[in-house]
Short mmCIF file of C-alpha atoms in Angstrom, two decimals:
data_model
loop_
_atom_site.label_atom_id
_atom_site.label_comp_id
_atom_site.label_asym_id
_atom_site.label_seq_id
_atom_site.Cartn_x
_atom_site.Cartn_y
_atom_site.Cartn_z
CA UNK A 849 -1.96 -23.92 -4.76
CA UNK A 850 -5.56 -23.04 -3.82
CA UNK A 851 -8.20 -25.76 -3.97
CA UNK A 852 -11.95 -25.26 -4.38
CA UNK A 853 -12.39 -24.45 -0.70
CA UNK A 854 -9.44 -22.14 -0.07
CA UNK A 855 -7.95 -18.99 -1.55
CA UNK A 856 -4.95 -16.75 -1.11
CA UNK A 857 -4.80 -14.10 1.56
CA UNK A 858 -1.41 -12.72 0.71
CA UNK A 859 0.90 -15.72 0.84
CA UNK A 860 -1.37 -17.66 3.19
CA UNK A 861 -4.09 -20.13 2.29
CA UNK A 862 -7.41 -19.39 4.01
CA UNK A 863 -10.94 -20.78 3.68
CA UNK A 864 -12.91 -19.00 0.96
CA UNK A 865 -15.43 -17.59 3.40
CA UNK A 866 -12.68 -16.01 5.53
CA UNK A 867 -10.91 -13.87 2.94
CA UNK A 868 -13.50 -11.09 2.79
CA UNK A 869 -13.44 -10.79 6.58
CA UNK A 870 -9.66 -10.61 6.67
CA UNK A 871 -9.53 -8.04 3.87
CA UNK A 872 -12.21 -6.06 5.71
CA UNK A 873 -10.05 -6.01 8.82
CA UNK A 874 -7.10 -4.68 6.79
CA UNK A 875 -9.08 -1.75 5.44
CA UNK A 876 -10.80 -1.03 8.74
CA UNK A 877 -7.30 -0.68 10.17
CA UNK A 878 -5.91 1.64 7.48
CA UNK A 879 -9.01 3.65 6.50
CA UNK A 880 -8.22 6.74 8.60
CA UNK A 881 -4.84 7.28 6.96
CA UNK A 882 -5.49 5.55 3.63
CA UNK A 883 -5.09 8.58 1.38
CA UNK A 884 -2.03 9.84 3.22
CA UNK A 885 -0.37 6.43 3.03
CA UNK A 886 -1.11 6.14 -0.70
CA UNK A 887 0.62 9.46 -1.32
CA UNK A 888 3.51 8.52 0.93
CA UNK A 889 4.07 5.04 -0.49
CA UNK A 890 3.73 5.96 -4.17
CA UNK A 891 5.24 9.43 -4.06
CA UNK A 892 1.97 10.67 -5.54
CA UNK A 893 2.21 8.36 -8.57
CA UNK A 894 -1.16 6.79 -7.77
CA UNK A 895 -2.84 10.09 -8.60
CA UNK A 896 -1.29 10.11 -12.08
CA UNK A 897 -2.33 6.49 -12.61
CA UNK A 898 -5.89 7.29 -11.57
CA UNK A 899 -6.12 10.23 -13.95
CA UNK A 900 -4.89 7.95 -16.74
CA UNK A 901 -7.51 5.39 -15.72
CA UNK A 902 -10.37 7.86 -15.99
CA UNK A 903 -8.93 8.99 -19.32
CA UNK A 904 -9.36 5.39 -20.52
CA UNK A 905 -13.07 5.36 -19.64
CA UNK A 906 -13.98 7.75 -22.48
CA UNK A 907 -16.72 9.15 -20.26
CA UNK A 908 -19.19 11.60 -21.75
CA UNK A 909 -21.85 13.89 -20.24
CA UNK A 910 -24.88 11.86 -19.24
CA UNK A 911 -23.03 8.61 -18.72
CA UNK A 912 -23.75 6.49 -15.66
CA UNK A 913 -20.66 4.99 -14.05
CA UNK A 914 -20.23 2.39 -11.32
CA UNK A 915 -17.00 2.63 -9.35
CA UNK A 916 -16.31 -0.62 -7.50
CA UNK A 917 -14.04 -0.75 -4.45
CA UNK A 918 -14.50 3.00 -4.55
CA UNK A 919 -12.96 3.54 -1.13
CA UNK A 920 -12.20 7.19 -0.50
CA UNK A 921 -13.47 8.11 -3.95
CA UNK A 922 -10.45 9.09 -6.03
CA UNK A 923 -11.82 7.69 -9.31
CA UNK A 924 -15.36 8.87 -8.57
CA UNK A 925 -14.16 12.41 -7.92
CA UNK A 926 -12.31 12.49 -11.24
CA UNK A 927 -15.30 11.02 -13.09
CA UNK A 928 -18.00 13.39 -11.83
CA UNK A 929 -16.97 16.43 -13.91
CA UNK A 930 -16.95 14.24 -17.03
CA UNK A 931 -20.46 12.81 -16.62
CA UNK A 932 -21.84 16.23 -15.66
CA UNK A 933 -25.04 16.98 -13.80
CA UNK A 934 -27.07 14.88 -16.24
CA UNK A 935 -24.98 11.78 -15.46
CA UNK A 936 -24.25 9.96 -12.23
CA UNK A 937 -21.53 8.05 -10.45
CA UNK A 938 -22.33 5.24 -8.05
CA UNK A 939 -19.62 4.57 -5.48
CA UNK A 940 -19.66 0.99 -4.24
CA UNK A 941 -17.49 -0.78 -1.70
CA UNK A 942 -17.77 -3.84 0.53
CA UNK A 943 -16.05 -1.99 3.38
CA UNK A 944 -18.20 0.48 5.31
CA UNK A 945 -15.23 2.32 6.84
CA UNK A 946 -13.77 3.12 3.44
CA UNK A 947 -17.11 3.95 1.82
CA UNK A 948 -17.99 6.33 4.65
CA UNK A 949 -14.80 8.26 4.01
CA UNK A 950 -15.59 8.42 0.32
CA UNK A 951 -19.06 9.72 1.07
CA UNK A 952 -17.69 12.36 3.44
CA UNK A 953 -15.26 13.46 0.75
CA UNK A 954 -18.03 13.91 -1.84
CA UNK A 955 -19.99 16.03 0.64
CA UNK A 956 -16.90 18.11 1.42
CA UNK A 957 -16.34 18.66 -2.31
CA UNK A 958 -19.95 19.78 -2.72
CA UNK A 959 -20.94 16.92 -5.01
CA UNK A 960 -22.63 14.64 -2.49
CA UNK A 961 -25.95 14.75 -4.36
CA UNK A 962 -24.32 13.57 -7.60
CA UNK A 963 -22.54 10.55 -6.12
CA UNK A 964 -24.62 7.72 -4.71
CA UNK A 965 -23.00 5.29 -2.26
CA UNK A 966 -23.86 1.60 -2.12
CA UNK A 967 -22.42 -0.98 0.27
CA UNK A 968 -22.02 -4.03 -1.95
CA UNK A 969 -19.93 -7.08 -2.71
CA UNK A 970 -18.34 -6.90 -6.18
CA UNK A 971 -19.16 -10.59 -6.63
CA UNK A 972 -22.91 -10.03 -6.12
CA UNK A 973 -23.84 -6.58 -7.30
CA UNK A 974 -27.34 -5.34 -6.33
CA UNK A 975 -28.01 -3.76 -9.73
CA UNK A 976 -30.13 -4.91 -12.67
CA UNK A 977 -28.55 -6.06 -15.91
CA UNK A 978 -27.37 -3.27 -18.23
CA UNK A 979 -27.50 -0.52 -15.60
CA UNK A 980 -24.29 1.38 -16.40
CA UNK A 981 -22.29 2.79 -19.27
CA UNK A 982 -18.96 2.37 -17.52
CA UNK A 983 -17.59 0.29 -14.63
CA UNK A 984 -14.28 1.05 -12.94
CA UNK A 985 -12.32 -0.54 -10.13
CA UNK A 986 -9.07 0.83 -8.79
CA UNK A 987 -6.72 -1.33 -6.74
CA UNK A 988 -9.59 -3.51 -5.59
CA UNK A 989 -9.80 -6.54 -7.84
CA UNK A 990 -6.86 -8.33 -6.23
CA UNK A 991 -8.71 -8.25 -2.88
CA UNK A 992 -11.81 -9.98 -4.28
CA UNK A 993 -12.15 -13.63 -3.30
CA UNK A 994 -13.44 -14.87 -6.67
CA UNK A 995 -12.15 -12.50 -9.32
CA UNK A 996 -13.94 -14.34 -12.10
CA UNK A 997 -17.29 -13.69 -10.37
CA UNK A 998 -16.55 -9.97 -10.03
CA UNK A 999 -15.58 -9.73 -13.71
CA UNK A 1000 -18.79 -11.53 -14.69
CA UNK A 1001 -20.82 -9.08 -12.59
CA UNK A 1002 -19.05 -6.12 -14.16
CA UNK A 1003 -19.96 -7.53 -17.58
CA UNK A 1004 -23.57 -8.13 -16.53
CA UNK A 1005 -24.29 -4.60 -15.32
CA UNK A 1006 -22.79 -2.90 -18.39
CA UNK A 1007 -25.00 -1.76 -21.25
CA UNK A 1008 -24.14 -2.55 -24.88
CA UNK A 1009 -21.37 -0.12 -25.79
CA UNK A 1010 -20.22 -0.15 -22.17
CA UNK A 1011 -16.61 -0.29 -21.04
CA UNK A 1012 -14.86 -1.72 -18.01
CA UNK A 1013 -11.62 -0.11 -16.84
CA UNK A 1014 -9.52 -1.80 -14.16
CA UNK A 1015 -6.54 -0.19 -12.46
CA UNK A 1016 -4.50 -2.72 -10.54
CA UNK A 1017 -0.99 -3.45 -9.46
CA UNK A 1018 0.90 -5.70 -11.83
CA UNK A 1019 4.39 -7.20 -12.07
CA UNK A 1020 7.58 -5.23 -12.68
CA UNK A 1021 9.01 -6.24 -16.05
CA UNK A 1022 12.42 -4.55 -15.68
CA UNK A 1023 14.50 -7.30 -14.07
CA UNK A 1024 17.07 -4.88 -12.64
CA UNK A 1025 14.33 -3.12 -10.66
CA UNK A 1026 12.80 -6.22 -9.08
CA UNK A 1027 15.20 -6.53 -6.12
CA UNK A 1028 14.68 -2.86 -5.26
CA UNK A 1029 10.91 -3.22 -5.62
CA UNK A 1030 10.92 -6.29 -3.37
CA UNK A 1031 13.00 -4.47 -0.77
CA UNK A 1032 10.60 -1.55 -0.85
CA UNK A 1033 7.50 -3.77 -0.73
CA UNK A 1034 8.50 -6.16 2.03
CA UNK A 1035 10.73 -4.01 4.22
CA UNK A 1036 9.98 -0.33 3.73
CA UNK A 1037 6.18 -0.49 3.23
CA UNK A 1038 5.52 -2.47 6.43
CA UNK A 1039 7.92 -0.18 8.28
CA UNK A 1040 5.98 2.89 7.11
CA UNK A 1041 2.74 1.16 8.06
CA UNK A 1042 4.08 0.57 11.55
CA UNK A 1043 5.26 4.18 11.94
CA UNK A 1044 2.20 5.92 10.47
CA UNK A 1045 -0.78 3.71 11.37
CA UNK A 1046 0.83 1.33 13.87
CA UNK A 1047 0.03 -1.60 11.58
CA UNK A 1048 2.81 -3.32 9.68
CA UNK A 1049 0.88 -6.53 8.96
CA UNK A 1050 -1.78 -4.86 6.83
CA UNK A 1051 0.87 -3.39 4.57
CA UNK A 1052 2.71 -6.69 4.45
CA UNK A 1053 -0.55 -8.25 3.23
CA UNK A 1054 -0.91 -5.54 0.59
CA UNK A 1055 2.58 -6.30 -0.72
CA UNK A 1056 1.90 -10.04 -0.77
CA UNK A 1057 -1.47 -9.59 -2.47
CA UNK A 1058 0.22 -7.72 -5.31
CA UNK A 1059 2.59 -10.64 -5.90
CA UNK A 1060 -0.28 -13.14 -5.90
CA UNK A 1061 -2.38 -11.13 -8.36
CA UNK A 1062 -2.42 -12.45 -11.96
CA UNK A 1063 0.05 -10.88 -14.36
CA UNK A 1064 -1.38 -8.60 -17.03
CA UNK A 1065 -1.75 -11.20 -19.84
CA UNK A 1066 -3.52 -13.59 -17.46
CA UNK A 1067 -5.94 -10.90 -16.29
CA UNK A 1068 -6.65 -9.97 -19.91
CA UNK A 1069 -7.55 -13.60 -20.55
CA UNK A 1070 -9.82 -13.62 -17.49
CA UNK A 1071 -11.66 -10.58 -18.86
CA UNK A 1072 -12.11 -12.30 -22.20
CA UNK A 1073 -13.43 -15.41 -20.44
CA UNK A 1074 -15.95 -13.17 -18.65
CA UNK A 1075 -17.29 -12.00 -22.02
CA UNK A 1076 -15.48 -8.71 -22.57
CA UNK A 1077 -14.31 -7.90 -26.07
CA UNK A 1078 -11.37 -5.97 -27.49
CA UNK A 1079 -9.57 -6.39 -24.17
CA UNK A 1080 -6.27 -4.61 -23.76
CA UNK A 1081 -3.91 -3.34 -21.07
CA UNK A 1082 -1.34 -0.62 -20.56
CA UNK A 1083 1.57 -1.17 -18.21
CA UNK A 1084 2.48 1.79 -16.01
CA UNK A 1085 5.81 2.69 -14.37
CA UNK A 1086 7.78 -0.38 -15.50
CA UNK A 1087 4.82 -2.66 -14.73
CA UNK A 1088 4.21 -1.58 -11.15
CA UNK A 1089 0.58 -1.04 -12.17
CA UNK A 1090 -1.57 -1.66 -15.21
CA UNK A 1091 -4.82 -0.35 -16.71
CA UNK A 1092 -7.02 -3.10 -18.20
CA UNK A 1093 -9.92 -2.32 -20.51
CA UNK A 1094 -12.69 -4.29 -22.16
CA UNK A 1095 -15.85 -3.46 -24.12
CA UNK A 1096 -19.36 -4.89 -24.10
CA UNK A 1097 -21.04 -4.99 -27.52
#
């Protein structure tokens, strides 16, 4: 159980100030092959989940969207056609290695001028109140040290009528699948990490961080505590992942 001075890094307890550094080391290690490993580990399912996530944003032309933990820019790339040239997408990440790859991708796709990149901590966003119509975060919230602070910041930077959409791993609700999912998570994922990026420990951490992340009802309650309204969630693929949504009125 974490106290006020420690937090979870996977299954380990670490000082609060150390978690961000450790998470940064994980993503520095995997950044070069991040997209390839996502496709390999999920069989491409993550792309379907991300399309569903952007579908839940209800983006319109002219909207301004902040994508937290943007990484290599999957959600940002899907959002840009929806906001159009009169809108904008701000890609934000605490990890420079990941953000640089996202920026390179936007340039390669010819939309570099439409997507701004900001190196920022989700717990202390460098944006004024009511700056955005939508805020998204995909597979990043579980890596944040103080999730409640990040949720409060997401609420703060949204305009009235704004919507937050969170894609995150959740907990498998089909009991018969849990042993297979555990085998895959704790044996096969680290093995693939070792073979592909020569780093099994980073993928072991990723598996552990999923198990330590709040279950969907608990995260919904955290969003409500942060001031979001009409909060809801949709479980994906037997609960492997979930899309959480909340409005600001």
